[in-house]
mmCIF file of C-alpha atoms (C1' of nucleotides) in Angstrom:
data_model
loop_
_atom_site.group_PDB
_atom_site.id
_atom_site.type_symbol
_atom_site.label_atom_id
_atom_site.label_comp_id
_atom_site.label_asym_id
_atom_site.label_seq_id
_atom_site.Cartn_x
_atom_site.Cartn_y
_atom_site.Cartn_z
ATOM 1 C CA UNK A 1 -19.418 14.630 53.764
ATOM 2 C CA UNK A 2 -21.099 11.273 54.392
ATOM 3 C CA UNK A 3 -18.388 8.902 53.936
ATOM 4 C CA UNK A 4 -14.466 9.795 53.381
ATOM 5 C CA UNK A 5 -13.951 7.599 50.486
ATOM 6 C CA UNK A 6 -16.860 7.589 48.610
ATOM 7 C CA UNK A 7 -15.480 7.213 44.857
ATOM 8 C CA UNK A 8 -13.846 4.177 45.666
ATOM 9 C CA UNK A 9 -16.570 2.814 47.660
ATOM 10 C CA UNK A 10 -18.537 3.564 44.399
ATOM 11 C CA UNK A 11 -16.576 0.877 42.531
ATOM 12 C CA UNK A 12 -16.786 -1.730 45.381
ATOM 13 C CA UNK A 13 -20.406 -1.378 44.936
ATOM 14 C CA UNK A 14 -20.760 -1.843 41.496
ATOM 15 C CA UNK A 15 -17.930 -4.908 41.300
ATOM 16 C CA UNK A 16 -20.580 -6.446 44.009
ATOM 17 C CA UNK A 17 -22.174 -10.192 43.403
ATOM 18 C CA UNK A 18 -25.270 -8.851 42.574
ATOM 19 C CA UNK A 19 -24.639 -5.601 40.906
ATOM 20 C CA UNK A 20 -22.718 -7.788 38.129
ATOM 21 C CA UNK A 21 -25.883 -10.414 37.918
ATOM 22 C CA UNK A 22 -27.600 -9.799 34.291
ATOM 23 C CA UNK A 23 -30.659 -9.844 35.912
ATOM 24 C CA UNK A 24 -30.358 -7.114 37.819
ATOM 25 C CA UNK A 25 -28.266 -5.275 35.223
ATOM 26 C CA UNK A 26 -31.405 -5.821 33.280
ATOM 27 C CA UNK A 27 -34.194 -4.387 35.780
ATOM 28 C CA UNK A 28 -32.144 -1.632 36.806
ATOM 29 C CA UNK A 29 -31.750 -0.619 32.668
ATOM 30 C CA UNK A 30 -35.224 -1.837 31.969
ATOM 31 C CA UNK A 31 -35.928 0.511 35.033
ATOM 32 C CA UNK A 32 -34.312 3.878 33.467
ATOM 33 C CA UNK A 33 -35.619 2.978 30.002
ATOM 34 C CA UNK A 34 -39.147 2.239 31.408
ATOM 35 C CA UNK A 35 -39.199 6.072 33.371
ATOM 36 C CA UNK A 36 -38.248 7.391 30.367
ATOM 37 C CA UNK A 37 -40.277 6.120 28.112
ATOM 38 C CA UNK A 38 -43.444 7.004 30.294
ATOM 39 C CA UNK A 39 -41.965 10.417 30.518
ATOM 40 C CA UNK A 40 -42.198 10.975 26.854
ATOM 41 C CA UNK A 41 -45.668 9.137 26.352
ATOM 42 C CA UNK A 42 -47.534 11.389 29.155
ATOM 43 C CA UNK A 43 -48.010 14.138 26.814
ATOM 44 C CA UNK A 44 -50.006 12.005 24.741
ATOM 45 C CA UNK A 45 -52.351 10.344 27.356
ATOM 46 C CA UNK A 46 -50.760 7.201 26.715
ATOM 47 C CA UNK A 47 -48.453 4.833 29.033
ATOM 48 C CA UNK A 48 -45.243 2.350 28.314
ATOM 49 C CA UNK A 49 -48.306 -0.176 28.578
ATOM 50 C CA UNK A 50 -50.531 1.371 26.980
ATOM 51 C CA UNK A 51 -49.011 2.217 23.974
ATOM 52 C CA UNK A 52 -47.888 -1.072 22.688
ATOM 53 C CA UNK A 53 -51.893 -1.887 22.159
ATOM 54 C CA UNK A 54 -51.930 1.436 20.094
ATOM 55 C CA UNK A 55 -49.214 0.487 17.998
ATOM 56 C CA UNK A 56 -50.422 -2.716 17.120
ATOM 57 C CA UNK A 57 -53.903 -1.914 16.540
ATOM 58 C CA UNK A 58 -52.031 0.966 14.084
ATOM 59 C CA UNK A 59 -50.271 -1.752 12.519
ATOM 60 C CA UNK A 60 -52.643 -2.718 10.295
ATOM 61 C CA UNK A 61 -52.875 -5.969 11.910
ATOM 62 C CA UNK A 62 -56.866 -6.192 12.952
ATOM 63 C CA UNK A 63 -55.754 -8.292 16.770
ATOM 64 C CA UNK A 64 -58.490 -9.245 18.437
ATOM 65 C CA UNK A 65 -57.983 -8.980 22.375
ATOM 66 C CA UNK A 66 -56.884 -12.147 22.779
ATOM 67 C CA UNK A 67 -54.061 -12.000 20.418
ATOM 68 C CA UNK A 68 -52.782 -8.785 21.839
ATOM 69 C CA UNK A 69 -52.803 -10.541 25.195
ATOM 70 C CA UNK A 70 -51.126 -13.486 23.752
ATOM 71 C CA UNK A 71 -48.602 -11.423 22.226
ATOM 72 C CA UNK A 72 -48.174 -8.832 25.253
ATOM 73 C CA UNK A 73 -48.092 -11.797 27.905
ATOM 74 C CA UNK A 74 -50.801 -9.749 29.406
ATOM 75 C CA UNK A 75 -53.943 -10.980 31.107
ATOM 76 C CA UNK A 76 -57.149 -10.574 28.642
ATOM 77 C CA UNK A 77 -58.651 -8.289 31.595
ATOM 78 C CA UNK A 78 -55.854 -6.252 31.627
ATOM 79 C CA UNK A 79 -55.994 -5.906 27.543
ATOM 80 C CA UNK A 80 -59.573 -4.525 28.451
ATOM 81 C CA UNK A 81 -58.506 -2.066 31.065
ATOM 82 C CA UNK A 82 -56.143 -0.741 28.564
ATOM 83 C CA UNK A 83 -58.358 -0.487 25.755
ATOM 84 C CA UNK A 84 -60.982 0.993 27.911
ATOM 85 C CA UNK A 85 -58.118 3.570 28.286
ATOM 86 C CA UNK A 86 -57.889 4.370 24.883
ATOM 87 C CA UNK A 87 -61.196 4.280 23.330
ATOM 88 C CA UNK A 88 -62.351 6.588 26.373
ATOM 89 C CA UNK A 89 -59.848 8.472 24.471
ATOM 90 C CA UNK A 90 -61.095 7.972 21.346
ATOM 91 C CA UNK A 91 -57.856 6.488 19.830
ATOM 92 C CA UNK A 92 -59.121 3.213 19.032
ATOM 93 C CA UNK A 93 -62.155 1.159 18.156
ATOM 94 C CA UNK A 94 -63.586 -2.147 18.798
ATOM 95 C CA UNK A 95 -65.296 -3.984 16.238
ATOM 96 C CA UNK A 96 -66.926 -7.728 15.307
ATOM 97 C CA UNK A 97 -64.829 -9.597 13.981
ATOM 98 C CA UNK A 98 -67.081 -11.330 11.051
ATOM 99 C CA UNK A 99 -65.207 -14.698 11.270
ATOM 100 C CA UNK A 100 -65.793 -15.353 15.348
ATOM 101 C CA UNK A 101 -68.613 -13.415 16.900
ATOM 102 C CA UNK A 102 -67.031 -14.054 20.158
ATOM 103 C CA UNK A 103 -64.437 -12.032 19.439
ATOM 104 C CA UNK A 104 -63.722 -8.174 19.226
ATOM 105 C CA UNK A 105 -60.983 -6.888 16.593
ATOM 106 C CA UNK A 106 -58.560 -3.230 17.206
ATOM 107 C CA UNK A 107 -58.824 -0.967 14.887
ATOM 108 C CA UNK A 108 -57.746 2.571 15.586
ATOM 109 C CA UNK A 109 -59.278 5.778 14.860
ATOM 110 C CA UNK A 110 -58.308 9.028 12.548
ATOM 111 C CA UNK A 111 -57.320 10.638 15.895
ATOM 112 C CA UNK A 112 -55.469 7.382 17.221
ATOM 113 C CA UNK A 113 -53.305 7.382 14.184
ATOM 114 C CA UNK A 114 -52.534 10.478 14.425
ATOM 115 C CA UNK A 115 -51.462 10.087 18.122
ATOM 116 C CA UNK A 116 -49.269 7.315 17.386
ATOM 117 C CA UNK A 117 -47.190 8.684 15.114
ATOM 118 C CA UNK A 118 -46.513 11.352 17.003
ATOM 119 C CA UNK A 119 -45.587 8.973 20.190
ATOM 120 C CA UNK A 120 -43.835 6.847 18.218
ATOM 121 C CA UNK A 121 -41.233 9.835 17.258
ATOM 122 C CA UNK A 122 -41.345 10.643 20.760
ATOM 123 C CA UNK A 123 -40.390 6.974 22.047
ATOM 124 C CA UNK A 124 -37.684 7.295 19.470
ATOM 125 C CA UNK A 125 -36.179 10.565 20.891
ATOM 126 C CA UNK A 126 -36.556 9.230 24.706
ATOM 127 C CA UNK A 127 -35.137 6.070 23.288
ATOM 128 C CA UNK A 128 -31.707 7.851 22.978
ATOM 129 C CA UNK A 129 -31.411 9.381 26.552
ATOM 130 C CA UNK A 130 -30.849 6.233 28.263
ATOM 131 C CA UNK A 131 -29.155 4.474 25.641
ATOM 132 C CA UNK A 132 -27.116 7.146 24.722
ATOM 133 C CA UNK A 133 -23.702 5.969 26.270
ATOM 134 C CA UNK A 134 -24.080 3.186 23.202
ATOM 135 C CA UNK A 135 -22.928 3.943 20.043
ATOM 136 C CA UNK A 136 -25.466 3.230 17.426
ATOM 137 C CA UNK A 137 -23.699 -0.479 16.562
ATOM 138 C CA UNK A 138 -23.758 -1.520 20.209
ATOM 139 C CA UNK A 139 -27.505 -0.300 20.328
ATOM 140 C CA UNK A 140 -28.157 -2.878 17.422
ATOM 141 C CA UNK A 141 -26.293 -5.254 19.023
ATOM 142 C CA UNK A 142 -28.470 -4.435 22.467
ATOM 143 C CA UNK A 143 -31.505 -4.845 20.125
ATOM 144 C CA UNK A 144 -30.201 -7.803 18.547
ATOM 145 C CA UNK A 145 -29.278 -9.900 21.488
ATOM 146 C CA UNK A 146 -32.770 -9.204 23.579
ATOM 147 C CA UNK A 147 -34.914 -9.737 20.757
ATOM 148 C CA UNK A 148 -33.597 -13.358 20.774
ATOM 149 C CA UNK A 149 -33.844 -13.689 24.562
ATOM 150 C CA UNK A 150 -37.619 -11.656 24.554
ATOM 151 C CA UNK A 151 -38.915 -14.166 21.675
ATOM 152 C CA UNK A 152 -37.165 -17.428 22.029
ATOM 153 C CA UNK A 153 -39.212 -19.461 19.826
ATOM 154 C CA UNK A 154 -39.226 -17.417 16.707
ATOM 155 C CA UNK A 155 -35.945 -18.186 14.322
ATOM 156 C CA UNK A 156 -34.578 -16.266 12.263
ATOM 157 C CA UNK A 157 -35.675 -17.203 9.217
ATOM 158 C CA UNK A 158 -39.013 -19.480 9.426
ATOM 159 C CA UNK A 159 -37.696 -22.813 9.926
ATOM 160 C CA UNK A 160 -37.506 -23.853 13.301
ATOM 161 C CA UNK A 161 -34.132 -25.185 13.272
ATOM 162 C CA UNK A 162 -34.073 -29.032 15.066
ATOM 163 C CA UNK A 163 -30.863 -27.965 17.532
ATOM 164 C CA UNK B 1 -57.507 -23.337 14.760
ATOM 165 C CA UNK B 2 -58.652 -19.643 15.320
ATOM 166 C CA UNK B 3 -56.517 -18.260 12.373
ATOM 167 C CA UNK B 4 -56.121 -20.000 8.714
ATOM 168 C CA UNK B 5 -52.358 -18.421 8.757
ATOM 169 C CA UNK B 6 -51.298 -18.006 11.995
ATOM 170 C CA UNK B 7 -47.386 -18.489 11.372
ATOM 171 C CA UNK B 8 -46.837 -15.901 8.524
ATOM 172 C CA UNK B 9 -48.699 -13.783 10.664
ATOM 173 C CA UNK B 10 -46.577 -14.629 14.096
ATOM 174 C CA UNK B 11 -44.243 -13.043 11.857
ATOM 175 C CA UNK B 12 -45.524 -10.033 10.909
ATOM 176 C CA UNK B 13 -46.328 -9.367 14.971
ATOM 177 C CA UNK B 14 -42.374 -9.619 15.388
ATOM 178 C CA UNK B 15 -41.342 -7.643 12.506
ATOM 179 C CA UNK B 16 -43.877 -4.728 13.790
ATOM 180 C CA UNK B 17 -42.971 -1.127 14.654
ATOM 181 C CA UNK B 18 -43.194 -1.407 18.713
ATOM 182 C CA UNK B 19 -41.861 -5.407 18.821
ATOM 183 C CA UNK B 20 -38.708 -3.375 17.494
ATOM 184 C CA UNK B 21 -38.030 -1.345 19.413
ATOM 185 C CA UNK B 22 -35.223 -1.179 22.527
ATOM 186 C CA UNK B 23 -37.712 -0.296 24.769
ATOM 187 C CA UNK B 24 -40.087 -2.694 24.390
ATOM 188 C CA UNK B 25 -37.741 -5.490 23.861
ATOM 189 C CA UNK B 26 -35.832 -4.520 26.905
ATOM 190 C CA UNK B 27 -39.268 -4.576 28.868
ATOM 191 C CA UNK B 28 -40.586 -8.063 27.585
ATOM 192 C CA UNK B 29 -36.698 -9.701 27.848
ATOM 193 C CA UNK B 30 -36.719 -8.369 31.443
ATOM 194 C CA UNK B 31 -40.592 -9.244 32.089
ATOM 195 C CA UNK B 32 -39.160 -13.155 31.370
ATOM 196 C CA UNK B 33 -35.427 -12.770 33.170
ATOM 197 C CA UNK B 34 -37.954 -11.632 36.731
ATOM 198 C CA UNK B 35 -40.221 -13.726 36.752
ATOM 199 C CA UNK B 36 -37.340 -16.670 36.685
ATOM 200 C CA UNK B 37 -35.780 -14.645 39.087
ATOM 201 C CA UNK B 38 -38.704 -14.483 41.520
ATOM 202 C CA UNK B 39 -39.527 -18.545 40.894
ATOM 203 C CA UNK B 40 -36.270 -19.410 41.749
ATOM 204 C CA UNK B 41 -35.987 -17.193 44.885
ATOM 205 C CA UNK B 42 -39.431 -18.094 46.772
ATOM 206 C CA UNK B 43 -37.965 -21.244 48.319
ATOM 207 C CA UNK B 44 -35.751 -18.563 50.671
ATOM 208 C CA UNK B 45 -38.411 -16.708 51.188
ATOM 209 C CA UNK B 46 -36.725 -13.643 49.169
ATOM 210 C CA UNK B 47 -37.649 -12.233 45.976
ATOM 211 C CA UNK B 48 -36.433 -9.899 43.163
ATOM 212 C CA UNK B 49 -37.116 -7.066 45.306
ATOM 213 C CA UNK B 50 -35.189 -8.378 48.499
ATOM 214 C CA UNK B 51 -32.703 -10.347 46.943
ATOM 215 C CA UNK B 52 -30.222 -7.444 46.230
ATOM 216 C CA UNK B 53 -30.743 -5.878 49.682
ATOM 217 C CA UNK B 54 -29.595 -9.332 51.182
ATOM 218 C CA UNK B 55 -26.899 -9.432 48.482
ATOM 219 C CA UNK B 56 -25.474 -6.252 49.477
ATOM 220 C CA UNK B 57 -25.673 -6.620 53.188
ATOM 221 C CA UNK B 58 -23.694 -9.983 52.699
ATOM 222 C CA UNK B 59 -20.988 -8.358 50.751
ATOM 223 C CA UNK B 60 -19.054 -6.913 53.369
ATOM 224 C CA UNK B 61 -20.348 -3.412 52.959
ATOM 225 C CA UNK B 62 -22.026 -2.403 55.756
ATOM 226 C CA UNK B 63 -24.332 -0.056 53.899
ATOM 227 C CA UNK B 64 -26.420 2.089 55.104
ATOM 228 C CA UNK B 65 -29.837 1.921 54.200
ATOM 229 C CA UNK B 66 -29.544 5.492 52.807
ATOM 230 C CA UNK B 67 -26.727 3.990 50.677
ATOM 231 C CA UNK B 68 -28.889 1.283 49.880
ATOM 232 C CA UNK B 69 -31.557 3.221 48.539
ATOM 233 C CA UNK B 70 -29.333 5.373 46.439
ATOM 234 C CA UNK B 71 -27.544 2.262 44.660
ATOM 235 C CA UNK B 72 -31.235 0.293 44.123
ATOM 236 C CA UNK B 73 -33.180 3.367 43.361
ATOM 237 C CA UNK B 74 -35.642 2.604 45.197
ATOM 238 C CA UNK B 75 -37.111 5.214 48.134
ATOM 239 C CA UNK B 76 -36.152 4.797 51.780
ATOM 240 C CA UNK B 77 -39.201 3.801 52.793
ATOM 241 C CA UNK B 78 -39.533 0.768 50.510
ATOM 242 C CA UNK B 79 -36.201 0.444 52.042
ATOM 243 C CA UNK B 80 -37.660 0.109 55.422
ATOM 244 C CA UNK B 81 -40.290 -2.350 54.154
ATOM 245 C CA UNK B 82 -37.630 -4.690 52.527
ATOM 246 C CA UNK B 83 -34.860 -4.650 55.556
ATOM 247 C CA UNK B 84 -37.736 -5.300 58.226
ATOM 248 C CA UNK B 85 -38.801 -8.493 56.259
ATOM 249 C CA UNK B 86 -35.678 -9.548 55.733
ATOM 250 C CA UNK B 87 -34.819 -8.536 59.689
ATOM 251 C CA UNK B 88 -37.775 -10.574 60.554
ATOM 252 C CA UNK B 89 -37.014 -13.992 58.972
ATOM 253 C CA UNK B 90 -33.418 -13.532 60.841
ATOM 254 C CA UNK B 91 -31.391 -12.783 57.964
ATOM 255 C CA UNK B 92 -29.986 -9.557 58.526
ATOM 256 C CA UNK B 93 -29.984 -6.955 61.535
ATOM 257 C CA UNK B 94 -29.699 -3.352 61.552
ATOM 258 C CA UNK B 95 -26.642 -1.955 63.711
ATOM 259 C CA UNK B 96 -25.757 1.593 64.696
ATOM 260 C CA UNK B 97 -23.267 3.259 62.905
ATOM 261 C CA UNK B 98 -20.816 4.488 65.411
ATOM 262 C CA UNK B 99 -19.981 7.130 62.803
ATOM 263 C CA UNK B 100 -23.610 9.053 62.446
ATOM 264 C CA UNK B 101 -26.030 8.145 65.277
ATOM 265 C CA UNK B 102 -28.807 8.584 62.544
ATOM 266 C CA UNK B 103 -27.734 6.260 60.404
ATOM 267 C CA UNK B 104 -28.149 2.228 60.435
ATOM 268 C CA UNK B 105 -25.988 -0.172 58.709
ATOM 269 C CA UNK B 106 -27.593 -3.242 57.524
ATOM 270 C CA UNK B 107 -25.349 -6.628 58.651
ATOM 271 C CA UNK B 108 -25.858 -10.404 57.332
ATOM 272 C CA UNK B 109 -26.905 -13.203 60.097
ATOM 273 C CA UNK B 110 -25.085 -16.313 59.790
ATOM 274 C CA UNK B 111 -28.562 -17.751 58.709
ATOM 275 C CA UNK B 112 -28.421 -14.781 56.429
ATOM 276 C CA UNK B 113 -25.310 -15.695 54.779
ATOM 277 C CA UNK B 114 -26.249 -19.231 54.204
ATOM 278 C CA UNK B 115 -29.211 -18.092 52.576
ATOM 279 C CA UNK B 116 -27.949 -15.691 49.994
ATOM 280 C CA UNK B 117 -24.880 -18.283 49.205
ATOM 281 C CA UNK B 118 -27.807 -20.775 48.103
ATOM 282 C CA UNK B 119 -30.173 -18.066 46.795
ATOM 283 C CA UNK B 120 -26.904 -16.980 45.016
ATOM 284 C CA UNK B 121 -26.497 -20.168 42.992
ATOM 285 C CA UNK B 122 -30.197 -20.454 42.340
ATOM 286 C CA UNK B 123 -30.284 -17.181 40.483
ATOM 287 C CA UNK B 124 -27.122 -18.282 38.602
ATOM 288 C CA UNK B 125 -28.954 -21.345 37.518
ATOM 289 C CA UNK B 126 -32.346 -19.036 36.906
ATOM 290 C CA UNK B 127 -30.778 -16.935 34.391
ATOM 291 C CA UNK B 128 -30.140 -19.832 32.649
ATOM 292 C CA UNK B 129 -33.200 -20.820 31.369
ATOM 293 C CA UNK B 130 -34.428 -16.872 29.874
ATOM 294 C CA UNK B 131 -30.957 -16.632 28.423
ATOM 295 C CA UNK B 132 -29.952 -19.442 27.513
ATOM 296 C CA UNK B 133 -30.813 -18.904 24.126
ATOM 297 C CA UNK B 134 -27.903 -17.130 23.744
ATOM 298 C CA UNK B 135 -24.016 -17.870 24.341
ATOM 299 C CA UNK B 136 -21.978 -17.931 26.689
ATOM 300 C CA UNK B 137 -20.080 -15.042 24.620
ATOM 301 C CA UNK B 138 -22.791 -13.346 23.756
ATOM 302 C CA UNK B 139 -24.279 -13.073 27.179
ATOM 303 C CA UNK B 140 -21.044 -11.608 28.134
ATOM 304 C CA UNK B 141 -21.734 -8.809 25.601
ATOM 305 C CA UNK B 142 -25.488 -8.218 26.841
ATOM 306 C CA UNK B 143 -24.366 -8.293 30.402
ATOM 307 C CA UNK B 144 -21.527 -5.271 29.343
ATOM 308 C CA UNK B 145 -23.757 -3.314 27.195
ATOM 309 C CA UNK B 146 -26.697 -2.996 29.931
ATOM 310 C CA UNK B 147 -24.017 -2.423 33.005
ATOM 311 C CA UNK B 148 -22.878 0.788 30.704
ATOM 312 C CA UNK B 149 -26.900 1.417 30.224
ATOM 313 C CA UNK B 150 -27.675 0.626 34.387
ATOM 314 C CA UNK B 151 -24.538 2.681 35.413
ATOM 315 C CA UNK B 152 -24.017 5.445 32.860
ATOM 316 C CA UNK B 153 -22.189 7.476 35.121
ATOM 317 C CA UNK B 154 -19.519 5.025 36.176
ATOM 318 C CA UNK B 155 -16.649 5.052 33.717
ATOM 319 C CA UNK B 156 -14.854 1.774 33.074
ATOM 320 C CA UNK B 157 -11.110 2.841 34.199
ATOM 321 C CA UNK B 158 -11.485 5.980 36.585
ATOM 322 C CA UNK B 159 -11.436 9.354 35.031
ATOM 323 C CA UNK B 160 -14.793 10.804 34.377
ATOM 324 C CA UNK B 161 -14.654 11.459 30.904
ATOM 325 C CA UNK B 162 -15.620 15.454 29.910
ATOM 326 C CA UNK B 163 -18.302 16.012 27.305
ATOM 327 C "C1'" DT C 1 -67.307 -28.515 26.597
ATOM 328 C "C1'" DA C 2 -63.972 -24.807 25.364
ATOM 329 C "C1'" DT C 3 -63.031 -19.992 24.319
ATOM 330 C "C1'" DT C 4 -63.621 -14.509 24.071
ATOM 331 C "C1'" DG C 5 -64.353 -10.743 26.467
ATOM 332 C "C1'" DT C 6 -65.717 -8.979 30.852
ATOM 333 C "C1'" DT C 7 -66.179 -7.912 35.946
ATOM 334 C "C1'" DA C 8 -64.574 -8.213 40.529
ATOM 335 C "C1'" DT C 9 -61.083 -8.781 43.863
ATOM 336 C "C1'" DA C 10 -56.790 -8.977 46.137
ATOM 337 C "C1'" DC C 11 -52.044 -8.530 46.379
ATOM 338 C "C1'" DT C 12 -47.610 -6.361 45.067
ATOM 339 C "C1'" DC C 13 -45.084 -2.423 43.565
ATOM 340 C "C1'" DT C 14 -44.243 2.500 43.369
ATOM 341 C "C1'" DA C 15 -44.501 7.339 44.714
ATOM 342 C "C1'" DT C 16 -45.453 10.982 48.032
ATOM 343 C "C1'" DA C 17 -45.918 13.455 52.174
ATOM 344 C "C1'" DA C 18 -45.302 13.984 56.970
ATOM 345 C "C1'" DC C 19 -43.112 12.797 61.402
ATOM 346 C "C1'" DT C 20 -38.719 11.742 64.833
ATOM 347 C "C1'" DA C 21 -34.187 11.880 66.009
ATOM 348 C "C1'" DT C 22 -30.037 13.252 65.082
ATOM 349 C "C1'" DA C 23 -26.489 16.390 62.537
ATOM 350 C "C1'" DT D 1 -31.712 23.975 58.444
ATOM 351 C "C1'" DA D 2 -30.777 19.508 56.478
ATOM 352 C "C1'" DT D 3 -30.488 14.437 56.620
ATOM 353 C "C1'" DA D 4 -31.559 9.139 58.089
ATOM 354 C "C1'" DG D 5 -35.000 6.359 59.103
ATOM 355 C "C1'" DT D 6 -39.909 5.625 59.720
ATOM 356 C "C1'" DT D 7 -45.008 5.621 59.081
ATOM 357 C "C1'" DA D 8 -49.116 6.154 56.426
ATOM 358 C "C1'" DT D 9 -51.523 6.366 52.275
ATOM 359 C "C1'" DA D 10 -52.894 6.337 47.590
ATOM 360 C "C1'" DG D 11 -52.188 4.907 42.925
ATOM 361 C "C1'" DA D 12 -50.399 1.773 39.429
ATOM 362 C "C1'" DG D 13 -49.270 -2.863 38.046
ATOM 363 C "C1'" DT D 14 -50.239 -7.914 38.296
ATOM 364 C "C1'" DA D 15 -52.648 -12.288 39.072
ATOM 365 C "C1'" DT D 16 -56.828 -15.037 39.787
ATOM 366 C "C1'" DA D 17 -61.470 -16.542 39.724
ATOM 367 C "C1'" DA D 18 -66.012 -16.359 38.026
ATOM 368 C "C1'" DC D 19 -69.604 -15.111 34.577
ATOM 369 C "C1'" DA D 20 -72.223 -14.266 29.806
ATOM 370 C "C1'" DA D 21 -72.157 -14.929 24.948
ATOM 371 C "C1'" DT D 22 -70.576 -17.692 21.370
ATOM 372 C "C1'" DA D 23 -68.030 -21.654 19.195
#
DNA sequence: TATTGTTATACTCTATAACTATA
DNA sequence: TATAGTTATAGAGTATAACAATA
């Protein structure tokens, strides 16, 4: 309709300079996965940024703000919009933390446990939609090689080898 | 300072449910990979955003900015707002296709294609730095696995497979 | 004096609807 | 009637500076 040749003008466009860049093969994934992911969080009031401050406050963990903004390479007033968010929602709670008064520590509620388990089954099953074309060993591979590149400074074991 | 055991417990942030997961690790990996991206662009005055609209233009395409939208997935109209600032630092123009009188096909400057060739190389050396954790091997393999994830409909030979 | 959490502000990105001119 | 480009607008994400309480 359009265009005459369009399947082959397909290919052109993906053999393009930048369509074979890894940084913009990594936005435009990051892009699908990130859609998707919000898709399946909606249901449970929660966002692809928001629920990373669940999780961790689930995980036992006790952050205080600054640590999940440390760890989230978020802005500590952005960590309190989010957890605004979800104690409004009553999915979390802030409390003293004994050993620095300064400081507030995550702890999540009956109802915010609850919540994340049932997102994190969710993010699981939304997981597979855009990574489906990847058989499970190239999704571990996927995993494998971005966890290095997303945390450069942690080894693999604990000794931070000299180079 | 703030923690007695802050490395055992650096740890146990990275070994945590969400810091697992694709998602997230495909967020925070691409997070790093744009911001390089955008750092390295700003001296031509393009960024992530533009970048591939410039890139595309230069390729010999003549895409339209319908096509344009359709391949970055982004809406016409942030379309519009990318081509007029590129338009209005002189590196592209918008012609008339001859072929459908509402259509516009976006064409490199000369300044234009000066530009991208040195934006080009700064991006190569860019990526560098977030990935260079890894090798040259395995970047290779991250770069294949997320084109199959960015283009899942796009088969590697040509016939679309059934399923 | 430095740090934690907070508020305020501005700027970018993203999504949506409506309008025009062509088909 | 449908499509290409445009305009306008509102919401979400992001970055920065300044302030109060505490170290």
């Amino acid at each position: 309709m359009a265009r005459s040749d369009t399947l082959p003008r397909e290919a052109a466009w993906r053999d393009s300079a930048v369509a074979t860049e890894l940084s913009f093969l990594m936005a435009r994934a990051n892009a699908l996965s990130l859609s998707a992911g919000n898709r399946a969080l909606r249901p449970f009031g929660l966002k692809v940024r928001s629920y990373p401050v669940l999780a961790l406050a689930c995980d036992g963990l006790r952050p205080t703000q600054r640590e999940l903004a440390d760890f989230l390479r978020l802005d500590p007033s952005q960590v309190v919009a989010l957890i605004d968010d979800l104690e409004a929602q009553g999915l979390v709670e802030r409390q003293p933390d004994e050993r620095d008064r300064r400081s507030k520590v995550l702890v999540p509620t009956a109802a915010g446990r609850r919540t994340w388990d049932a997102a994190k089954a969710a993010v699981a099953e939304a997981e597979v939609a855009p990574f489906a074309v990847l058989s499970q060993a190239e999704r571990e591979t996927l995993a494998e090689l971005l966890a290095r590149v997303a945390f450069p400074g942690e080894a693999e074991g604990e000794g931070d080898g000299p180079d």
